[in-house]
């Protein structure tokens, strides 16, 4: 028996085997999924999604408004850029509102709830005064501001219901009153029904549907029991059915769902030509500005049916891009509402997300022939300053709420300032130490004999 020189038996050394390769390293799909999850879980993801997604929608909307409104402006003996310039002015004013709302503290947002509600109710009642209210396409929901500018107060009613409803529910939650159904419904539902009544006096059922969606979103976020939620929904559905049944115009719109032929008296002309525009776009569209349907065939090409012109000029790729931007915006809003501990922020973020998402779904569904034409614009995208201004203010709310998350606040505080650096002797001196300079300073402090 052979042994070592010392007479001891040889030591049996275990052979180290290499660790098995991880599945995520071998599978590119899993590796991409892991990276995507890490990106989604970052503190500032919602902040960047809301800001970037909304700005991209606004910019693309300005481009499409310019393209879709040129023929309509020329037919009205106006300059081709007439509607674009008005939309650009509204976007500039809305940008100021967005920035102001994104920098306001939550307490100021709550303080503005009652003044905005009172102002919206006053303007919505003013619409019904003869000589002040203006009827457009059969709906009297406008006020002539001056010149060619008109204001639709019902658009500001959406923002008023979100802010006031969120403040009301937050105060009742702090007092632990939401467990009682009467405190959950009163006065939220009566005030919402008052706004709906003022809107329906002008005949604008599309805006009333959006307002109802906001109300149901607030009740769902407040934890309304199923019976109560179904009861309110049943009453609203019954009233909606009665309003549709008693209006031949609304019944005709309901009959145009899925239509492929204009029908007798061209009652489904707009719905069918919207489908024609989408169908002729193909995968990548006919090119920006090359739409055929906007030459008088498609009514409201730059407002309610701008999504159809987008599909014709930019194709399936363009429409899916718009859809993805709205989906990202909706996801970010849900994330902000779900991660906050402030009840007002939860209700307000959820209400804004419900508002924008429901309006986008109703508009796109009408263009695709899946829903009746409700006459609501595509948020942040369609032409119309009255719709753009309160929506951009609501986006500013979401940005403020996303910045106010504890993790996002810490991430923003850890950012190094890009400006305000001082130069001394050709060297850059920072206001604060950088992490990657720590090891270098430690290495320079050692003596030559240290290891």
Short mmCIF file of C-alpha atoms in Angstrom, two decimals, residues 35-217:
data_model
loop_
_atom_site.label_atom_id
_atom_site.label_comp_id
_atom_site.label_asym_id
_atom_site.label_seq_id
_atom_site.Cartn_x
_atom_site.Cartn_y
_atom_site.Cartn_z
CA UNK A 35 -34.70 42.21 -17.44
CA UNK A 36 -38.19 43.42 -18.26
CA UNK A 37 -39.43 42.58 -14.75
CA UNK A 38 -36.50 44.44 -13.21
CA UNK A 39 -37.26 47.45 -15.40
CA UNK A 40 -40.97 47.37 -14.45
CA UNK A 41 -40.11 47.18 -10.75
CA UNK A 42 -37.90 50.26 -10.74
CA UNK A 43 -39.21 53.14 -8.61
CA UNK A 44 -39.35 55.65 -11.46
CA UNK A 45 -40.96 53.38 -14.06
CA UNK A 46 -44.46 54.83 -13.59
CA UNK A 47 -43.08 58.37 -13.63
CA UNK A 48 -41.29 57.86 -16.94
CA UNK A 49 -44.20 55.96 -18.49
CA UNK A 50 -46.71 58.69 -17.66
CA UNK A 51 -44.51 61.54 -18.78
CA UNK A 52 -43.05 59.87 -21.87
CA UNK A 53 -46.25 58.13 -22.97
CA UNK A 54 -48.44 61.23 -22.65
CA UNK A 55 -45.94 63.47 -24.46
CA UNK A 56 -45.62 60.97 -27.32
CA UNK A 57 -49.42 60.78 -27.64
CA UNK A 58 -49.69 64.58 -27.70
CA UNK A 59 -46.94 65.02 -30.30
CA UNK A 60 -48.28 62.26 -32.54
CA UNK A 61 -51.76 63.72 -32.11
CA UNK A 62 -50.55 67.13 -33.28
CA UNK A 63 -49.04 65.54 -36.38
CA UNK A 64 -52.22 63.64 -37.18
CA UNK A 65 -54.45 66.68 -36.52
CA UNK A 66 -52.39 68.65 -39.04
CA UNK A 67 -52.66 65.84 -41.58
CA UNK A 68 -56.35 65.06 -41.04
CA UNK A 69 -57.65 68.64 -40.84
CA UNK A 70 -56.05 70.22 -43.90
CA UNK A 71 -58.82 69.28 -46.34
CA UNK A 72 -61.57 70.27 -43.91
CA UNK A 73 -59.91 73.67 -43.37
CA UNK A 74 -59.56 74.29 -47.11
CA UNK A 75 -63.18 73.33 -47.70
CA UNK A 76 -64.17 75.98 -45.15
CA UNK A 77 -62.00 78.58 -46.99
CA UNK A 78 -59.50 78.59 -44.13
CA UNK A 79 -55.72 78.13 -44.17
CA UNK A 80 -54.63 74.49 -44.22
CA UNK A 81 -52.91 74.83 -40.85
CA UNK A 82 -55.87 76.52 -39.15
CA UNK A 83 -56.93 73.63 -36.89
CA UNK A 84 -53.33 72.64 -36.25
CA UNK A 85 -52.44 76.11 -34.96
CA UNK A 86 -55.42 76.14 -32.61
CA UNK A 87 -54.50 72.68 -31.33
CA UNK A 88 -50.87 73.73 -30.90
CA UNK A 89 -51.97 76.75 -28.86
CA UNK A 90 -54.15 74.52 -26.69
CA UNK A 91 -51.24 72.10 -26.23
CA UNK A 92 -48.98 74.97 -25.14
CA UNK A 93 -51.52 76.15 -22.57
CA UNK A 94 -52.08 72.56 -21.50
CA UNK A 95 -48.33 72.13 -21.08
CA UNK A 96 -48.33 74.98 -18.56
CA UNK A 97 -51.24 73.34 -16.72
CA UNK A 98 -49.48 69.97 -16.80
CA UNK A 99 -46.28 71.42 -15.36
CA UNK A 100 -48.17 73.35 -12.68
CA UNK A 101 -50.20 70.29 -11.67
CA UNK A 102 -47.09 68.10 -11.56
CA UNK A 103 -45.41 70.50 -9.11
CA UNK A 104 -48.38 71.12 -6.84
CA UNK A 105 -48.46 69.38 -3.46
CA UNK A 106 -51.29 67.00 -2.72
CA UNK A 107 -52.85 69.44 -0.25
CA UNK A 108 -53.24 72.05 -2.97
CA UNK A 109 -54.87 69.51 -5.28
CA UNK A 110 -57.39 68.73 -2.59
CA UNK A 111 -57.98 72.43 -1.96
CA UNK A 112 -58.80 72.94 -5.65
CA UNK A 113 -61.47 70.21 -5.68
CA UNK A 114 -64.41 72.35 -4.54
CA UNK A 115 -63.59 75.46 -6.62
CA UNK A 116 -63.21 73.35 -9.78
CA UNK A 117 -66.50 71.56 -9.06
CA UNK A 118 -68.33 74.84 -8.45
CA UNK A 119 -66.89 76.38 -11.61
CA UNK A 120 -67.77 73.34 -13.73
CA UNK A 121 -71.37 73.26 -12.44
CA UNK A 122 -71.77 76.99 -13.09
CA UNK A 123 -70.46 76.73 -16.65
CA UNK A 124 -72.51 73.61 -17.40
CA UNK A 125 -75.65 75.42 -16.23
CA UNK A 126 -74.64 78.47 -18.27
CA UNK A 127 -74.70 76.35 -21.41
CA UNK A 128 -78.49 76.09 -21.19
CA UNK A 129 -78.98 79.88 -21.08
CA UNK A 130 -80.31 81.12 -24.45
CA UNK A 131 -77.84 83.31 -26.26
CA UNK A 132 -74.85 81.91 -24.36
CA UNK A 133 -74.96 78.19 -25.10
CA UNK A 134 -74.00 77.03 -28.59
CA UNK A 135 -75.26 73.86 -30.29
CA UNK A 136 -72.76 71.76 -32.28
CA UNK A 137 -73.94 68.68 -34.20
CA UNK A 138 -77.24 68.74 -32.35
CA UNK A 139 -75.69 68.86 -28.86
CA UNK A 140 -75.87 72.10 -26.91
CA UNK A 141 -72.81 71.71 -24.72
CA UNK A 142 -70.67 74.64 -25.83
CA UNK A 143 -70.06 78.25 -24.81
CA UNK A 144 -68.75 80.83 -27.28
CA UNK A 145 -65.65 82.32 -25.66
CA UNK A 146 -64.80 84.81 -28.37
CA UNK A 147 -64.01 84.72 -32.05
CA UNK A 148 -63.68 81.15 -33.26
CA UNK A 149 -62.94 79.75 -29.78
CA UNK A 150 -65.54 77.69 -27.98
CA UNK A 151 -65.50 75.98 -24.57
CA UNK A 152 -67.12 72.68 -23.61
CA UNK A 153 -67.69 72.80 -19.82
CA UNK A 154 -68.63 69.12 -19.61
CA UNK A 155 -64.97 68.22 -20.23
CA UNK A 156 -64.03 70.07 -17.06
CA UNK A 157 -66.84 68.22 -15.27
CA UNK A 158 -64.78 65.03 -15.59
CA UNK A 159 -61.83 66.61 -13.81
CA UNK A 160 -64.15 68.10 -11.19
CA UNK A 161 -65.73 64.74 -10.39
CA UNK A 162 -62.33 63.05 -10.08
CA UNK A 163 -60.85 65.63 -7.69
CA UNK A 164 -63.97 66.24 -5.62
CA UNK A 165 -64.91 62.55 -5.44
CA UNK A 166 -61.38 61.56 -4.41
CA UNK A 167 -61.28 64.22 -1.68
CA UNK A 168 -64.72 63.22 -0.40
CA UNK A 169 -63.94 59.51 -0.24
CA UNK A 170 -60.54 60.15 1.34
CA UNK A 171 -62.04 62.22 4.14
CA UNK A 172 -64.69 59.60 4.79
CA UNK A 173 -62.09 56.84 4.83
CA UNK A 174 -60.06 58.75 7.41
CA UNK A 175 -63.19 58.86 9.58
CA UNK A 176 -63.92 55.16 8.88
CA UNK A 177 -67.33 55.94 7.38
CA UNK A 178 -67.03 54.02 4.12
CA UNK A 179 -68.19 50.83 5.79
CA UNK A 180 -71.72 52.29 5.75
CA UNK A 181 -73.38 52.27 2.35
CA UNK A 182 -75.16 55.60 2.86
CA UNK A 183 -71.85 57.41 3.47
CA UNK A 184 -70.36 55.74 0.39
CA UNK A 185 -73.21 56.86 -1.87
CA UNK A 186 -74.16 60.23 -0.37
CA UNK A 187 -73.32 62.82 -1.56
CA UNK A 188 -71.10 61.26 -4.25
CA UNK A 189 -73.83 59.67 -6.34
CA UNK A 190 -76.31 62.61 -6.12
CA UNK A 191 -73.63 65.10 -7.22
CA UNK A 192 -72.57 62.79 -10.05
CA UNK A 193 -76.20 62.45 -11.16
CA UNK A 194 -76.52 66.25 -11.08
CA UNK A 195 -73.55 66.54 -13.45
CA UNK A 196 -75.03 63.81 -15.64
CA UNK A 197 -78.35 65.65 -15.77
CA UNK A 198 -76.69 68.89 -16.85
CA UNK A 199 -74.81 67.02 -19.57
CA UNK A 200 -77.90 65.18 -20.80
CA UNK A 201 -79.83 68.44 -21.05
CA UNK A 202 -77.53 69.19 -23.97
CA UNK A 203 -77.92 65.71 -25.43
CA UNK A 204 -74.27 64.63 -25.07
CA UNK A 205 -74.61 61.00 -24.05
CA UNK A 206 -70.99 60.14 -24.89
CA UNK A 207 -69.62 62.45 -22.20
CA UNK A 208 -72.27 61.14 -19.80
CA UNK A 209 -70.95 57.61 -20.33
CA UNK A 210 -67.41 58.71 -19.47
CA UNK A 211 -68.67 60.47 -16.35
CA UNK A 212 -70.54 57.30 -15.33
CA UNK A 213 -67.35 55.27 -15.81
CA UNK A 214 -65.49 57.65 -13.48
CA UNK A 215 -68.24 57.27 -10.87
CA UNK A 216 -68.09 53.48 -11.01
CA UNK A 217 -64.30 53.57 -10.84
#
